[in-house]
Amino acid sequence: MKRIGVILLCILLLCGCTTTSPTPVEQETPPDYFYGIWVTYAELNKMASSDFKAGFTALVNQSVNMGATALFVHTCAFCDSLFASKVYPQCAWSASLDYDVMSFMIDTCHQQNLAFHAWINPYRIDRSSQTVLPTVLAGQLSEADICRCEAGLYLNPASLKARSLITAGIRELLDTYPIDGIHFDDYFYPTAEPSFDAPSYKAYCETAAVPLSLDDFRRANVNVMIASVASLTRSRAEKTAFTVSPAADIEKNYASLYADVELWCQSGYLDAVIPQLYFGFEYPNERFCFENLLMQWVNLVSPTKTALYIGLAPYKLGTDATPDTTEWKQGVDVVANELKALYAQPFVSGAVFFSASSLFSDEPDRVQQCRLITDTIHLQKGE
């Protein structure tokens, strides 16, 4: 597959390389396999509704007992902050507490040798396009720096001010707390509609000698942001990982979300990529069956130095998730079996689970499902 990625608008053109199937390598699964768990803002909010310290401490203990090595904690879900930031408005529940939530979470994780990765949605401000910018953001941005669509209110990826806001927020995090990683998920461009950023694209075309297509323009904007964050994390004295969890469909990432993940891996911007393979073995569209998706990502990542972890979906276990309902409804061991499939693939070195509440629940079925996953992890570790 050949793709063209653009890093700097009208300055640098980067060409993707053709990927080929990797040569099988006989090796044992490494004992230091990476196991992460996503902790969503909704899960944090729920903990905060009672006793946050007790709830988060319990989560850390459960994660360690399961065999996890890292938590991906939603620290900036809507251009907001869990601490008294100078860049973003602080969310109300954390501001109401008499202690620093970030310091508490990081310390609690590190005391148990659990890495803390700050999970950020870089562009998303609100799910409503009619939202008025919070005062803190309004003081830094103009209407040209944001975009509105049915999906909500977003920072404009083409805006230098918007990109500077993102990197300023990350720099503040890195300067203030001993975090182990910066993590983005699959929220890049929220729509493919030309109207979303029409003024920015029009202004660009009026000044560019040979304008890029709209699609390449959008990919270039995201590439610049990714490259900037990669440079920022690599500049730190302490090692800070930079990871992204794109959608499972490689083509969708490239064509609809404007996320040129192949370029990011080839260029070494990412320490690890974590595709969200939230599909079963029996998905009716063969292209999206778990094992086929897995090989697509292995083929993309294996020629690069980027680590490959796989995002798995315990939240689907025991549910009526369509279209492969029967497998998820009846197959309590789907995720455990997917882990085993990963262990058989030497180019995969980790797994991340979505999300904490689906793993650690008092519901009898959930307890059984989590036990199967936990047993599989401990068996891999030789415990």
PDB file of N, CA, C and O in Angstrom, residues 75-113:
ATOM      1  N   THR A  75      -7.518  12.196  31.246  1.00  0.00           N
ATOM      2  CA  THR A  75      -7.183  13.432  31.944  1.00  0.00           C
ATOM      3  C   THR A  75      -7.644  14.678  31.201  1.00  0.00           C
ATOM      4  O   THR A  75      -7.679  15.768  31.773  1.00  0.00           O
ATOM      5  N   CYS A  76      -7.978  14.543  29.916  1.00  0.00           N
ATOM      6  CA  CYS A  76      -8.421  15.695  29.121  1.00  0.00           C
ATOM      7  C   CYS A  76      -9.364  15.193  28.047  1.00  0.00           C
ATOM      8  O   CYS A  76      -8.964  14.948  26.911  1.00  0.00           O
ATOM      9  N   ALA A  77     -10.640  15.038  28.401  1.00  0.00           N
ATOM     10  CA  ALA A  77     -11.615  14.453  27.485  1.00  0.00           C
ATOM     11  C   ALA A  77     -12.302  15.497  26.611  1.00  0.00           C
ATOM     12  O   ALA A  77     -12.724  15.199  25.491  1.00  0.00           O
ATOM     13  N   PHE A  78     -12.422  16.730  27.124  1.00  0.00           N
ATOM     14  CA  PHE A  78     -13.149  17.788  26.404  1.00  0.00           C
ATOM     15  C   PHE A  78     -12.419  19.127  26.533  1.00  0.00           C
ATOM     16  O   PHE A  78     -13.022  20.139  26.879  1.00  0.00           O
ATOM     17  N   CYS A  79     -11.116  19.126  26.245  1.00  0.00           N
ATOM     18  CA  CYS A  79     -10.318  20.349  26.427  1.00  0.00           C
ATOM     19  C   CYS A  79     -10.516  20.888  27.835  1.00  0.00           C
ATOM     20  O   CYS A  79     -10.734  22.091  28.049  1.00  0.00           O
ATOM     21  N   ASP A  80     -10.461  19.969  28.815  1.00  0.00           N
ATOM     22  CA  ASP A  80     -10.580  20.342  30.209  1.00  0.00           C
ATOM     23  C   ASP A  80      -9.431  19.700  30.974  1.00  0.00           C
ATOM     24  O   ASP A  80      -8.546  19.103  30.379  1.00  0.00           O
ATOM     25  N   SER A  81      -9.430  19.833  32.272  1.00  0.00           N
ATOM     26  CA  SER A  81      -8.299  19.368  33.063  1.00  0.00           C
ATOM     27  C   SER A  81      -8.754  18.829  34.403  1.00  0.00           C
ATOM     28  O   SER A  81      -9.760  19.284  34.966  1.00  0.00           O
ATOM     29  N   LEU A  82      -7.991  17.870  34.922  1.00  0.00           N
ATOM     30  CA  LEU A  82      -8.262  17.336  36.251  1.00  0.00           C
ATOM     31  C   LEU A  82      -7.491  18.087  37.330  1.00  0.00           C
ATOM     32  O   LEU A  82      -7.596  17.764  38.509  1.00  0.00           O
ATOM     33  N   PHE A  83      -6.700  19.096  36.924  1.00  0.00           N
ATOM     34  CA  PHE A  83      -5.949  19.872  37.897  1.00  0.00           C
ATOM     35  C   PHE A  83      -6.094  21.361  37.558  1.00  0.00           C
ATOM     36  O   PHE A  83      -6.699  21.725  36.542  1.00  0.00           O
ATOM     37  N   ALA A  84      -5.552  22.208  38.389  1.00  0.00           N
ATOM     38  CA  ALA A  84      -5.671  23.657  38.189  1.00  0.00           C
ATOM     39  C   ALA A  84      -4.739  24.094  37.066  1.00  0.00           C
ATOM     40  O   ALA A  84      -3.665  24.651  37.297  1.00  0.00           O
ATOM     41  N   SER A  85      -5.163  23.866  35.859  1.00  0.00           N
ATOM     42  CA  SER A  85      -4.361  24.141  34.668  1.00  0.00           C
ATOM     43  C   SER A  85      -4.409  25.622  34.306  1.00  0.00           C
ATOM     44  O   SER A  85      -5.395  26.316  34.534  1.00  0.00           O
ATOM     45  N   LYS A  86      -3.320  26.094  33.691  1.00  0.00           N
ATOM     46  CA  LYS A  86      -3.278  27.449  33.152  1.00  0.00           C
ATOM     47  C   LYS A  86      -3.702  27.456  31.688  1.00  0.00           C
ATOM     48  O   LYS A  86      -3.812  28.515  31.084  1.00  0.00           O
ATOM     49  N   VAL A  87      -3.932  26.268  31.135  1.00  0.00           N
ATOM     50  CA  VAL A  87      -4.273  26.127  29.719  1.00  0.00           C
ATOM     51  C   VAL A  87      -5.754  25.802  29.535  1.00  0.00           C
ATOM     52  O   VAL A  87      -6.432  26.400  28.691  1.00  0.00           O
ATOM     53  N   TYR A  88      -6.259  24.835  30.300  1.00  0.00           N
ATOM     54  CA  TYR A  88      -7.634  24.365  30.164  1.00  0.00           C
ATOM     55  C   TYR A  88      -8.447  24.661  31.422  1.00  0.00           C
ATOM     56  O   TYR A  88      -7.893  24.741  32.527  1.00  0.00           O
ATOM     57  N   PRO A  89      -9.764  24.777  31.296  1.00  0.00           N
ATOM     58  CA  PRO A  89     -10.606  24.906  32.496  1.00  0.00           C
ATOM     59  C   PRO A  89     -10.601  23.603  33.293  1.00  0.00           C
ATOM     60  O   PRO A  89     -10.589  22.512  32.715  1.00  0.00           O
ATOM     61  N   GLN A  90     -10.588  23.715  34.614  1.00  0.00           N
ATOM     62  CA  GLN A  90     -10.606  22.528  35.460  1.00  0.00           C
ATOM     63  C   GLN A  90     -12.027  22.019  35.598  1.00  0.00           C
ATOM     64  O   GLN A  90     -12.968  22.791  35.767  1.00  0.00           O
ATOM     65  N   CYS A  91     -12.191  20.696  35.517  1.00  0.00           N
ATOM     66  CA  CYS A  91     -13.531  20.128  35.662  1.00  0.00           C
ATOM     67  C   CYS A  91     -14.019  20.333  37.097  1.00  0.00           C
ATOM     68  O   CYS A  91     -13.227  20.341  38.043  1.00  0.00           O
ATOM     69  N   ALA A  92     -15.329  20.492  37.229  1.00  0.00           N
ATOM     70  CA  ALA A  92     -15.913  20.916  38.503  1.00  0.00           C
ATOM     71  C   ALA A  92     -15.636  19.938  39.638  1.00  0.00           C
ATOM     72  O   ALA A  92     -15.322  20.352  40.761  1.00  0.00           O
ATOM     73  N   TRP A  93     -15.742  18.631  39.371  1.00  0.00           N
ATOM     74  CA  TRP A  93     -15.632  17.686  40.475  1.00  0.00           C
ATOM     75  C   TRP A  93     -14.224  17.664  41.064  1.00  0.00           C
ATOM     76  O   TRP A  93     -14.051  17.558  42.283  1.00  0.00           O
ATOM     77  N   SER A  94     -13.196  17.772  40.221  1.00  0.00           N
ATOM     78  CA  SER A  94     -11.835  17.761  40.763  1.00  0.00           C
ATOM     79  C   SER A  94     -11.515  19.075  41.476  1.00  0.00           C
ATOM     80  O   SER A  94     -10.777  19.093  42.463  1.00  0.00           O
ATOM     81  N   ALA A  95     -12.087  20.183  40.961  1.00  0.00           N
ATOM     82  CA  ALA A  95     -11.862  21.478  41.607  1.00  0.00           C
ATOM     83  C   ALA A  95     -12.502  21.542  42.986  1.00  0.00           C
ATOM     84  O   ALA A  95     -12.072  22.324  43.850  1.00  0.00           O
ATOM     85  N   SER A  96     -13.518  20.713  43.218  1.00  0.00           N
ATOM     86  CA  SER A  96     -14.231  20.746  44.507  1.00  0.00           C
ATOM     87  C   SER A  96     -13.497  19.986  45.606  1.00  0.00           C
ATOM     88  O   SER A  96     -13.858  20.096  46.782  1.00  0.00           O
ATOM     89  N   LEU A  97     -12.477  19.210  45.235  1.00  0.00           N
ATOM     90  CA  LEU A  97     -11.749  18.410  46.223  1.00  0.00           C
ATOM     91  C   LEU A  97     -10.618  19.228  46.849  1.00  0.00           C
ATOM     92  O   LEU A  97     -10.104  20.175  46.252  1.00  0.00           O
ATOM     93  N   ASP A  98     -10.206  18.829  48.051  1.00  0.00           N
ATOM     94  CA  ASP A  98      -9.170  19.588  48.763  1.00  0.00           C
ATOM     95  C   ASP A  98      -7.787  18.971  48.583  1.00  0.00           C
ATOM     96  O   ASP A  98      -6.894  19.169  49.405  1.00  0.00           O
ATOM     97  N   TYR A  99      -7.613  18.217  47.502  1.00  0.00           N
ATOM     98  CA  TYR A  99      -6.295  17.649  47.204  1.00  0.00           C
ATOM     99  C   TYR A  99      -6.126  17.607  45.691  1.00  0.00           C
ATOM    100  O   TYR A  99      -7.091  17.775  44.929  1.00  0.00           O
ATOM    101  N   ASP A 100      -4.894  17.404  45.247  1.00  0.00           N
ATOM    102  CA  ASP A 100      -4.556  17.359  43.827  1.00  0.00           C
ATOM    103  C   ASP A 100      -4.860  15.959  43.299  1.00  0.00           C
ATOM    104  O   ASP A 100      -4.150  14.999  43.618  1.00  0.00           O
ATOM    105  N   VAL A 101      -5.909  15.837  42.505  1.00  0.00           N
ATOM    106  CA  VAL A 101      -6.346  14.537  41.990  1.00  0.00           C
ATOM    107  C   VAL A 101      -5.246  13.878  41.154  1.00  0.00           C
ATOM    108  O   VAL A 101      -5.004  12.664  41.259  1.00  0.00           O
ATOM    109  N   MET A 102      -4.599  14.653  40.302  1.00  0.00           N
ATOM    110  CA  MET A 102      -3.555  14.089  39.444  1.00  0.00           C
ATOM    111  C   MET A 102      -2.416  13.500  40.273  1.00  0.00           C
ATOM    112  O   MET A 102      -1.971  12.380  40.032  1.00  0.00           O
ATOM    113  N   SER A 103      -1.934  14.270  41.240  1.00  0.00           N
ATOM    114  CA  SER A 103      -0.842  13.766  42.091  1.00  0.00           C
ATOM    115  C   SER A 103      -1.257  12.499  42.814  1.00  0.00           C
ATOM    116  O   SER A 103      -0.481  11.533  42.903  1.00  0.00           O
ATOM    117  N   PHE A 104      -2.488  12.494  43.323  1.00  0.00           N
ATOM    118  CA  PHE A 104      -2.963  11.313  44.035  1.00  0.00           C
ATOM    119  C   PHE A 104      -2.989  10.090  43.117  1.00  0.00           C
ATOM    120  O   PHE A 104      -2.513   9.004  43.485  1.00  0.00           O
ATOM    121  N   MET A 105      -3.551  10.235  41.913  1.00  0.00           N
ATOM    122  CA  MET A 105      -3.650   9.095  40.999  1.00  0.00           C
ATOM    123  C   MET A 105      -2.278   8.589  40.586  1.00  0.00           C
ATOM    124  O   MET A 105      -2.024   7.369  40.576  1.00  0.00           O
ATOM    125  N   ILE A 106      -1.386   9.498  40.243  1.00  0.00           N
ATOM    126  CA  ILE A 106      -0.053   9.095  39.791  1.00  0.00           C
ATOM    127  C   ILE A 106       0.706   8.412  40.925  1.00  0.00           C
ATOM    128  O   ILE A 106       1.323   7.354  40.726  1.00  0.00           O
ATOM    129  N   ASP A 107       0.673   9.000  42.114  1.00  0.00           N
ATOM    130  CA  ASP A 107       1.367   8.398  43.260  1.00  0.00           C
ATOM    131  C   ASP A 107       0.806   7.010  43.567  1.00  0.00           C
ATOM    132  O   ASP A 107       1.561   6.066  43.856  1.00  0.00           O
ATOM    133  N   THR A 108      -0.512   6.877  43.529  1.00  0.00           N
ATOM    134  CA  THR A 108      -1.149   5.595  43.833  1.00  0.00           C
ATOM    135  C   THR A 108      -0.730   4.535  42.812  1.00  0.00           C
ATOM    136  O   THR A 108      -0.456   3.373  43.184  1.00  0.00           O
ATOM    137  N   CYS A 109      -0.673   4.916  41.547  1.00  0.00           N
ATOM    138  CA  CYS A 109      -0.224   3.979  40.515  1.00  0.00           C
ATOM    139  C   CYS A 109       1.239   3.604  40.718  1.00  0.00           C
ATOM    140  O   CYS A 109       1.611   2.413  40.702  1.00  0.00           O
ATOM    141  N   HIS A 110       2.090   4.602  40.897  1.00  0.00           N
ATOM    142  CA  HIS A 110       3.530   4.339  40.983  1.00  0.00           C
ATOM    143  C   HIS A 110       3.902   3.531  42.229  1.00  0.00           C
ATOM    144  O   HIS A 110       4.878   2.761  42.206  1.00  0.00           O
ATOM    145  N   GLN A 111       3.143   3.694  43.299  1.00  0.00           N
ATOM    146  CA  GLN A 111       3.404   2.884  44.496  1.00  0.00           C
ATOM    147  C   GLN A 111       3.204   1.396  44.226  1.00  0.00           C
ATOM    148  O   GLN A 111       3.766   0.554  44.924  1.00  0.00           O
ATOM    149  N   GLN A 112       2.408   1.086  43.203  1.00  0.00           N
ATOM    150  CA  GLN A 112       2.140  -0.308  42.839  1.00  0.00           C
ATOM    151  C   GLN A 112       2.865  -0.692  41.540  1.00  0.00           C
ATOM    152  O   GLN A 112       2.529  -1.699  40.917  1.00  0.00           O
ATOM    153  N   ASN A 113       3.853   0.115  41.141  1.00  0.00           N
ATOM    154  CA  ASN A 113       4.607  -0.130  39.904  1.00  0.00           C
ATOM    155  C   ASN A 113       3.696  -0.190  38.678  1.00  0.00           C
ATOM    156  O   ASN A 113       3.930  -0.970  37.747  1.00  0.00           O
TER     157      ASN A 113
END
